[in-house]
PDB file of C-alpha atoms in Angstrom:
ATOM      1  CA  UNK A   1     124.009 -32.082 130.072  1.00 71.00           C
ATOM      2  CA  UNK A   2     126.107 -31.033 132.917  1.00 79.00           C
ATOM      3  CA  UNK A   3     125.450 -27.760 134.825  1.00 89.00           C
ATOM      4  CA  UNK A   4     127.461 -25.810 137.161  1.00 94.00           C
ATOM      5  CA  UNK A   5     126.011 -23.128 139.536  1.00 95.00           C
ATOM      6  CA  UNK A   6     127.744 -20.729 141.826  1.00 96.00           C
ATOM      7  CA  UNK A   7     124.817 -18.983 143.509  1.00 95.00           C
ATOM      8  CA  UNK A   8     127.048 -16.099 145.272  1.00 95.00           C
ATOM      9  CA  UNK A   9     127.906 -13.257 142.513  1.00 93.00           C
ATOM     10  CA  UNK A  10     129.761 -11.556 144.915  1.00 96.00           C
ATOM     11  CA  UNK A  11     131.299 -12.111 148.479  1.00 97.00           C
ATOM     12  CA  UNK A  12     133.708 -10.274 150.966  1.00 97.00           C
ATOM     13  CA  UNK A  13     135.584 -11.105 154.116  1.00 98.00           C
ATOM     14  CA  UNK A  14     138.100  -9.772 156.398  1.00 98.00           C
ATOM     15  CA  UNK A  15     141.502 -10.009 156.087  1.00 97.00           C
ATOM     16  CA  UNK A  16     142.771 -13.275 158.122  1.00 97.00           C
ATOM     17  CA  UNK A  17     139.166 -14.550 158.467  1.00 98.00           C
ATOM     18  CA  UNK A  18     137.696 -17.465 156.816  1.00 98.00           C
ATOM     19  CA  UNK A  19     135.142 -17.387 153.814  1.00 98.00           C
ATOM     20  CA  UNK A  20     133.408 -20.244 151.858  1.00 98.00           C
ATOM     21  CA  UNK A  21     132.326 -19.965 148.412  1.00 98.00           C
ATOM     22  CA  UNK A  22     129.595 -22.429 147.034  1.00 98.00           C
ATOM     23  CA  UNK A  23     129.194 -24.331 144.009  1.00 98.00           C
ATOM     24  CA  UNK A  24     126.525 -26.853 142.971  1.00 97.00           C
ATOM     25  CA  UNK A  25     126.591 -29.293 139.878  1.00 96.00           C
ATOM     26  CA  UNK A  26     124.417 -31.427 138.084  1.00 94.00           C
ATOM     27  CA  UNK A  27     125.297 -34.641 136.345  1.00 90.00           C
ATOM     28  CA  UNK A  28     124.240 -38.127 135.754  1.00 88.00           C
ATOM     29  CA  UNK A  29     127.950 -39.227 135.574  1.00 86.00           C
ATOM     30  CA  UNK A  30     129.597 -41.193 138.502  1.00 87.00           C
ATOM     31  CA  UNK A  31     133.252 -40.249 137.961  1.00 87.00           C
ATOM     32  CA  UNK A  32     134.247 -36.719 137.099  1.00 89.00           C
ATOM     33  CA  UNK A  33     136.608 -34.071 138.328  1.00 90.00           C
ATOM     34  CA  UNK A  34     135.984 -30.673 140.057  1.00 93.00           C
ATOM     35  CA  UNK A  35     138.302 -27.755 140.069  1.00 93.00           C
ATOM     36  CA  UNK A  36     138.337 -24.173 141.594  1.00 96.00           C
ATOM     37  CA  UNK A  37     139.942 -21.781 139.331  1.00 94.00           C
ATOM     38  CA  UNK A  38     141.079 -18.067 140.587  1.00 95.00           C
ATOM     39  CA  UNK A  39     141.057 -15.194 138.188  1.00 92.00           C
ATOM     40  CA  UNK A  40     142.662 -11.856 139.732  1.00 91.00           C
ATOM     41  CA  UNK A  41     142.474  -8.652 137.841  1.00 87.00           C
ATOM     42  CA  UNK A  42     145.099  -9.771 135.476  1.00 85.00           C
ATOM     43  CA  UNK A  43     142.545 -12.049 134.184  1.00 84.00           C
ATOM     44  CA  UNK A  44     145.020 -14.817 134.340  1.00 87.00           C
ATOM     45  CA  UNK A  45     143.207 -18.199 135.205  1.00 88.00           C
ATOM     46  CA  UNK A  46     145.050 -19.975 138.056  1.00 91.00           C
ATOM     47  CA  UNK A  47     144.265 -23.414 139.318  1.00 90.00           C
ATOM     48  CA  UNK A  48     143.294 -23.199 142.985  1.00 95.00           C
ATOM     49  CA  UNK A  49     142.433 -26.966 143.761  1.00 94.00           C
ATOM     50  CA  UNK A  50     141.064 -30.159 142.360  1.00 92.00           C
ATOM     51  CA  UNK A  51     139.059 -33.058 143.450  1.00 92.00           C
ATOM     52  CA  UNK A  52     138.454 -36.402 142.261  1.00 89.00           C
ATOM     53  CA  UNK A  53     134.761 -37.589 142.437  1.00 90.00           C
ATOM     54  CA  UNK A  54     135.849 -41.099 143.518  1.00 88.00           C
ATOM     55  CA  UNK A  55     137.993 -39.950 146.077  1.00 87.00           C
ATOM     56  CA  UNK A  56     135.966 -39.501 149.374  1.00 85.00           C
ATOM     57  CA  UNK A  57     138.724 -37.416 151.265  1.00 91.00           C
ATOM     58  CA  UNK A  58     138.588 -33.821 150.822  1.00 94.00           C
ATOM     59  CA  UNK A  59     141.344 -31.979 148.802  1.00 92.00           C
ATOM     60  CA  UNK A  60     143.566 -29.459 150.516  1.00 94.00           C
ATOM     61  CA  UNK A  61     146.264 -26.973 149.437  1.00 92.00           C
ATOM     62  CA  UNK A  62     147.752 -24.873 151.992  1.00 95.00           C
ATOM     63  CA  UNK A  63     144.656 -22.253 153.093  1.00 97.00           C
ATOM     64  CA  UNK A  64     142.434 -23.553 150.431  1.00 97.00           C
ATOM     65  CA  UNK A  65     140.116 -26.832 151.203  1.00 97.00           C
ATOM     66  CA  UNK A  66     137.087 -28.028 149.803  1.00 97.00           C
ATOM     67  CA  UNK A  67     133.803 -29.782 151.226  1.00 97.00           C
ATOM     68  CA  UNK A  68     133.196 -32.369 148.655  1.00 96.00           C
ATOM     69  CA  UNK A  69     129.522 -33.741 149.090  1.00 95.00           C
ATOM     70  CA  UNK A  70     128.831 -36.129 146.229  1.00 94.00           C
ATOM     71  CA  UNK A  71     125.275 -37.007 146.998  1.00 94.00           C
ATOM     72  CA  UNK A  72     124.425 -33.574 147.456  1.00 95.00           C
ATOM     73  CA  UNK A  73     126.647 -32.568 144.316  1.00 95.00           C
ATOM     74  CA  UNK A  74     128.082 -29.703 146.243  1.00 96.00           C
ATOM     75  CA  UNK A  75     131.813 -28.743 146.072  1.00 97.00           C
ATOM     76  CA  UNK A  76     132.229 -25.786 148.223  1.00 98.00           C
ATOM     77  CA  UNK A  77     135.877 -23.960 148.693  1.00 98.00           C
ATOM     78  CA  UNK A  78     136.685 -22.767 151.951  1.00 98.00           C
ATOM     79  CA  UNK A  79     139.574 -20.063 152.198  1.00 98.00           C
ATOM     80  CA  UNK A  80     141.272 -19.844 155.602  1.00 98.00           C
ATOM     81  CA  UNK A  81     143.193 -16.990 156.834  1.00 97.00           C
ATOM     82  CA  UNK A  82     142.099 -14.869 153.861  1.00 98.00           C
ATOM     83  CA  UNK A  83     144.743 -12.510 152.304  1.00 97.00           C
ATOM     84  CA  UNK A  84     144.533  -9.597 150.077  1.00 97.00           C
ATOM     85  CA  UNK A  85     145.888 -11.259 147.358  1.00 95.00           C
ATOM     86  CA  UNK A  86     143.076 -13.644 147.518  1.00 97.00           C
ATOM     87  CA  UNK A  87     140.819 -10.924 145.952  1.00 97.00           C
ATOM     88  CA  UNK A  88     139.890 -12.538 142.627  1.00 96.00           C
ATOM     89  CA  UNK A  89     137.076 -14.049 140.841  1.00 95.00           C
ATOM     90  CA  UNK A  90     136.667 -17.724 141.566  1.00 97.00           C
ATOM     91  CA  UNK A  91     135.275 -20.423 139.322  1.00 95.00           C
ATOM     92  CA  UNK A  92     134.050 -23.886 139.696  1.00 96.00           C
ATOM     93  CA  UNK A  93     134.504 -26.178 137.158  1.00 93.00           C
ATOM     94  CA  UNK A  94     133.645 -29.637 136.182  1.00 90.00           C
ATOM     95  CA  UNK A  95     135.204 -31.864 133.796  1.00 87.00           C
ATOM     96  CA  UNK A  96     133.918 -35.137 132.464  1.00 81.00           C
ATOM     97  CA  UNK A  97     135.887 -38.407 133.601  1.00 75.00           C
ATOM     98  CA  UNK A  98     136.719 -39.019 129.750  1.00 69.00           C
ATOM     99  CA  UNK A  99     137.881 -35.169 129.746  1.00 64.00           C
ATOM    100  CA  UNK A 100     135.923 -34.204 126.708  1.00 65.00           C
ATOM    101  CA  UNK A 101     133.647 -31.908 128.373  1.00 73.00           C
ATOM    102  CA  UNK A 102     134.180 -28.949 130.293  1.00 80.00           C
ATOM    103  CA  UNK A 103     131.810 -26.738 132.394  1.00 89.00           C
ATOM    104  CA  UNK A 104     132.599 -23.685 134.464  1.00 91.00           C
ATOM    105  CA  UNK A 105     130.092 -21.680 136.439  1.00 93.00           C
ATOM    106  CA  UNK A 106     129.656 -18.053 136.146  1.00 91.00           C
ATOM    107  CA  UNK A 107     132.058 -17.270 139.196  1.00 93.00           C
ATOM    108  CA  UNK A 108     132.067 -15.566 142.436  1.00 96.00           C
ATOM    109  CA  UNK A 109     133.861 -12.043 143.025  1.00 95.00           C
ATOM    110  CA  UNK A 110     135.764 -12.240 146.269  1.00 97.00           C
ATOM    111  CA  UNK A 111     137.003  -9.057 147.932  1.00 97.00           C
ATOM    112  CA  UNK A 112     139.358  -9.355 150.861  1.00 97.00           C
ATOM    113  CA  UNK A 113     138.818  -6.308 153.221  1.00 97.00           C
ATOM    114  CA  UNK A 114     141.926  -5.058 154.834  1.00 96.00           C
TER     115      UNK A 114
ATOM    116  CA  UNK Q   1     153.903 -17.244 133.807  1.00 79.00           C
ATOM    117  CA  UNK Q   2     151.895 -20.319 132.933  1.00 83.00           C
ATOM    118  CA  UNK Q   3     154.293 -20.958 129.618  1.00 91.00           C
ATOM    119  CA  UNK Q   4     151.304 -20.815 127.345  1.00 95.00           C
ATOM    120  CA  UNK Q   5     151.659 -17.822 125.076  1.00 96.00           C
ATOM    121  CA  UNK Q   6     148.512 -16.389 123.164  1.00 97.00           C
ATOM    122  CA  UNK Q   7     148.899 -13.649 120.403  1.00 97.00           C
ATOM    123  CA  UNK Q   8     147.591 -11.015 119.804  1.00 97.00           C
ATOM    124  CA  UNK Q   9     146.687  -9.537 123.241  1.00 95.00           C
ATOM    125  CA  UNK Q  10     144.247  -7.209 122.004  1.00 96.00           C
ATOM    126  CA  UNK Q  11     142.225  -7.190 118.600  1.00 97.00           C
ATOM    127  CA  UNK Q  12     139.720  -4.874 117.534  1.00 97.00           C
ATOM    128  CA  UNK Q  13     137.803  -5.506 114.295  1.00 97.00           C
ATOM    129  CA  UNK Q  14     134.601  -4.702 112.301  1.00 97.00           C
ATOM    130  CA  UNK Q  15     131.642  -6.756 112.329  1.00 97.00           C
ATOM    131  CA  UNK Q  16     131.635  -9.326 109.359  1.00 97.00           C
ATOM    132  CA  UNK Q  17     135.247  -9.768 109.552  1.00 98.00           C
ATOM    133  CA  UNK Q  18     137.451 -12.871 110.327  1.00 98.00           C
ATOM    134  CA  UNK Q  19     140.506 -12.957 112.634  1.00 98.00           C
ATOM    135  CA  UNK Q  20     142.852 -15.699 113.713  1.00 98.00           C
ATOM    136  CA  UNK Q  21     143.932 -16.182 117.352  1.00 98.00           C
ATOM    137  CA  UNK Q  22     147.041 -18.141 117.800  1.00 98.00           C
ATOM    138  CA  UNK Q  23     147.979 -20.116 121.220  1.00 98.00           C
ATOM    139  CA  UNK Q  24     151.411 -22.017 121.739  1.00 97.00           C
ATOM    140  CA  UNK Q  25     151.087 -24.476 124.471  1.00 96.00           C
ATOM    141  CA  UNK Q  26     153.464 -25.218 127.082  1.00 94.00           C
ATOM    142  CA  UNK Q  27     156.709 -27.289 125.893  1.00 93.00           C
ATOM    143  CA  UNK Q  28     155.479 -31.020 126.245  1.00 89.00           C
ATOM    144  CA  UNK Q  29     151.817 -30.440 126.254  1.00 92.00           C
ATOM    145  CA  UNK Q  30     149.826 -32.447 123.691  1.00 91.00           C
ATOM    146  CA  UNK Q  31     146.555 -30.934 124.322  1.00 91.00           C
ATOM    147  CA  UNK Q  32     145.077 -27.614 123.728  1.00 93.00           C
ATOM    148  CA  UNK Q  33     141.770 -26.182 124.868  1.00 93.00           C
ATOM    149  CA  UNK Q  34     139.951 -23.033 123.704  1.00 95.00           C
ATOM    150  CA  UNK Q  35     137.414 -21.121 125.923  1.00 94.00           C
ATOM    151  CA  UNK Q  36     135.344 -17.895 125.481  1.00 95.00           C
ATOM    152  CA  UNK Q  37     134.960 -15.607 128.469  1.00 92.00           C
ATOM    153  CA  UNK Q  38     132.294 -12.973 127.628  1.00 88.00           C
ATOM    154  CA  UNK Q  39     131.963  -9.893 129.963  1.00 76.00           C
ATOM    155  CA  UNK Q  40     131.562 -10.603 133.501  1.00 65.00           C
ATOM    156  CA  UNK Q  41     130.644 -14.444 132.507  1.00 71.00           C
ATOM    157  CA  UNK Q  42     132.070 -17.968 133.324  1.00 76.00           C
ATOM    158  CA  UNK Q  43     134.093 -19.723 130.841  1.00 86.00           C
ATOM    159  CA  UNK Q  44     132.440 -21.402 127.828  1.00 91.00           C
ATOM    160  CA  UNK Q  45     134.577 -24.266 126.616  1.00 90.00           C
ATOM    161  CA  UNK Q  46     134.889 -24.114 122.675  1.00 94.00           C
ATOM    162  CA  UNK Q  47     137.079 -26.980 121.509  1.00 93.00           C
ATOM    163  CA  UNK Q  48     139.966 -29.103 122.474  1.00 91.00           C
ATOM    164  CA  UNK Q  49     142.769 -30.786 120.343  1.00 93.00           C
ATOM    165  CA  UNK Q  50     145.008 -33.643 121.333  1.00 91.00           C
ATOM    166  CA  UNK Q  51     147.965 -33.844 119.327  1.00 92.00           C
ATOM    167  CA  UNK Q  52     146.621 -32.623 115.948  1.00 94.00           C
ATOM    168  CA  UNK Q  53     143.225 -34.265 116.431  1.00 93.00           C
ATOM    169  CA  UNK Q  54     139.859 -32.809 117.533  1.00 93.00           C
ATOM    170  CA  UNK Q  55     139.263 -34.392 120.687  1.00 88.00           C
ATOM    171  CA  UNK Q  56     136.007 -32.653 122.049  1.00 87.00           C
ATOM    172  CA  UNK Q  57     133.728 -30.133 121.230  1.00 89.00           C
ATOM    173  CA  UNK Q  58     131.669 -27.612 123.321  1.00 88.00           C
ATOM    174  CA  UNK Q  59     129.710 -24.500 122.490  1.00 83.00           C
ATOM    175  CA  UNK Q  60     131.344 -23.524 119.334  1.00 92.00           C
ATOM    176  CA  UNK Q  61     129.660 -21.574 116.568  1.00 94.00           C
ATOM    177  CA  UNK Q  62     129.616 -22.861 113.342  1.00 96.00           C
ATOM    178  CA  UNK Q  63     131.307 -19.698 112.226  1.00 97.00           C
ATOM    179  CA  UNK Q  64     134.518 -20.607 114.432  1.00 97.00           C
ATOM    180  CA  UNK Q  65     137.026 -23.046 113.649  1.00 97.00           C
ATOM    181  CA  UNK Q  66     140.112 -24.202 115.118  1.00 97.00           C
ATOM    182  CA  UNK Q  67     143.036 -26.386 114.258  1.00 97.00           C
ATOM    183  CA  UNK Q  68     146.218 -27.800 115.917  1.00 97.00           C
ATOM    184  CA  UNK Q  69     149.407 -27.726 113.831  1.00 97.00           C
ATOM    185  CA  UNK Q  70     152.312 -30.576 113.903  1.00 95.00           C
ATOM    186  CA  UNK Q  71     154.334 -28.226 116.037  1.00 95.00           C
ATOM    187  CA  UNK Q  72     151.395 -28.465 118.624  1.00 96.00           C
ATOM    188  CA  UNK Q  73     150.514 -24.602 118.258  1.00 97.00           C
ATOM    189  CA  UNK Q  74     147.017 -23.982 117.627  1.00 98.00           C
ATOM    190  CA  UNK Q  75     144.607 -21.235 115.806  1.00 98.00           C
ATOM    191  CA  UNK Q  76     141.147 -20.191 116.426  1.00 98.00           C
ATOM    192  CA  UNK Q  77     139.388 -18.718 113.543  1.00 98.00           C
ATOM    193  CA  UNK Q  78     136.546 -16.399 114.040  1.00 98.00           C
ATOM    194  CA  UNK Q  79     134.462 -15.341 110.942  1.00 97.00           C
ATOM    195  CA  UNK Q  80     131.551 -13.327 109.987  1.00 97.00           C
ATOM    196  CA  UNK Q  81     132.177 -11.456 113.441  1.00 97.00           C
ATOM    197  CA  UNK Q  82     129.256 -10.234 115.267  1.00 96.00           C
ATOM    198  CA  UNK Q  83     129.184  -7.964 118.192  1.00 95.00           C
ATOM    199  CA  UNK Q  84     128.462 -10.658 120.542  1.00 93.00           C
ATOM    200  CA  UNK Q  85     131.502 -12.266 119.887  1.00 95.00           C
ATOM    201  CA  UNK Q  86     133.697  -9.580 121.750  1.00 96.00           C
ATOM    202  CA  UNK Q  87     135.124 -11.342 124.553  1.00 96.00           C
ATOM    203  CA  UNK Q  88     138.164 -12.553 126.216  1.00 95.00           C
ATOM    204  CA  UNK Q  89     139.451 -15.843 124.295  1.00 96.00           C
ATOM    205  CA  UNK Q  90     141.629 -18.238 126.518  1.00 95.00           C
ATOM    206  CA  UNK Q  91     143.628 -21.052 125.308  1.00 96.00           C
ATOM    207  CA  UNK Q  92     144.822 -23.711 128.024  1.00 93.00           C
ATOM    208  CA  UNK Q  93     147.100 -26.643 127.541  1.00 92.00           C
ATOM    209  CA  UNK Q  94     147.720 -29.929 129.556  1.00 87.00           C
ATOM    210  CA  UNK Q  95     150.260 -32.912 128.867  1.00 83.00           C
ATOM    211  CA  UNK Q  96     147.498 -35.310 128.353  1.00 72.00           C
ATOM    212  CA  UNK Q  97     144.126 -34.156 128.060  1.00 59.00           C
ATOM    213  CA  UNK Q  98     142.747 -37.701 128.252  1.00 61.00           C
ATOM    214  CA  UNK Q  99     140.319 -37.444 131.281  1.00 56.00           C
ATOM    215  CA  UNK Q 100     142.502 -37.283 134.044  1.00 60.00           C
ATOM    216  CA  UNK Q 101     143.321 -35.031 136.796  1.00 62.00           C
ATOM    217  CA  UNK Q 102     145.811 -33.220 134.334  1.00 71.00           C
ATOM    218  CA  UNK Q 103     145.998 -29.631 135.123  1.00 77.00           C
ATOM    219  CA  UNK Q 104     145.144 -27.122 132.387  1.00 85.00           C
ATOM    220  CA  UNK Q 105     147.588 -24.225 132.129  1.00 89.00           C
ATOM    221  CA  UNK Q 106     145.937 -21.187 130.875  1.00 91.00           C
ATOM    222  CA  UNK Q 107     147.463 -18.370 128.702  1.00 94.00           C
ATOM    223  CA  UNK Q 108     147.115 -14.758 129.388  1.00 92.00           C
ATOM    224  CA  UNK Q 109     143.997 -14.575 126.932  1.00 94.00           C
ATOM    225  CA  UNK Q 110     143.049 -12.585 123.556  1.00 96.00           C
ATOM    226  CA  UNK Q 111     140.866  -9.752 124.070  1.00 95.00           C
ATOM    227  CA  UNK Q 112     138.729  -9.522 120.972  1.00 97.00           C
ATOM    228  CA  UNK Q 113     136.670  -6.068 120.423  1.00 96.00           C
ATOM    229  CA  UNK Q 114     134.003  -6.273 117.814  1.00 97.00           C
ATOM    230  CA  UNK Q 115     132.761  -2.757 116.530  1.00 96.00           C
TER     231      UNK Q 115
END
């Protein structure tokens, strides 16, 4: 069975600074997909970034980037130039290659301090 | 606005009762997913439908069932409700849902409170 672990329940960062959220996962599969979702106070789930496990290059979306370490089964999210609107719960998620199973971590609550 | 709609927004009911949650996917999306988010928890995947057929099952209780209709909207039925079923229930849709990097678009959720 797959598991996703986010070991940081809460984090804070000063506005304009950089913060890294950790995520580790456990799987015996070789191909899969990884995602980071953001859930602001509105409770809407918003996709932040995604990564295919067979791609070595780390995904980047504007201020958001990941550090994907396949051998270590680690998928951390780096937020650069943090903004107040980045305050939210962040969930790491894993999807099997066949797309038939989805697993979310328990989330990291990020607060951006003005 | 993701284009996924869920009704009702809030639902309060008593233990032992049965409720139905409704989800309309984005136009053109064939796949619908249901998730449960208990208080301060991550999302638990419940079930996925693709073009009317059940595609995948997660941690869905036997008291829960779902279906996807020909017009692609989906309903999640929760019966014999217990206090522990109180949660936010999300529906998401995607175009394919066949194991691609296909983005899931989430609805606003239905807040279920069982008293």
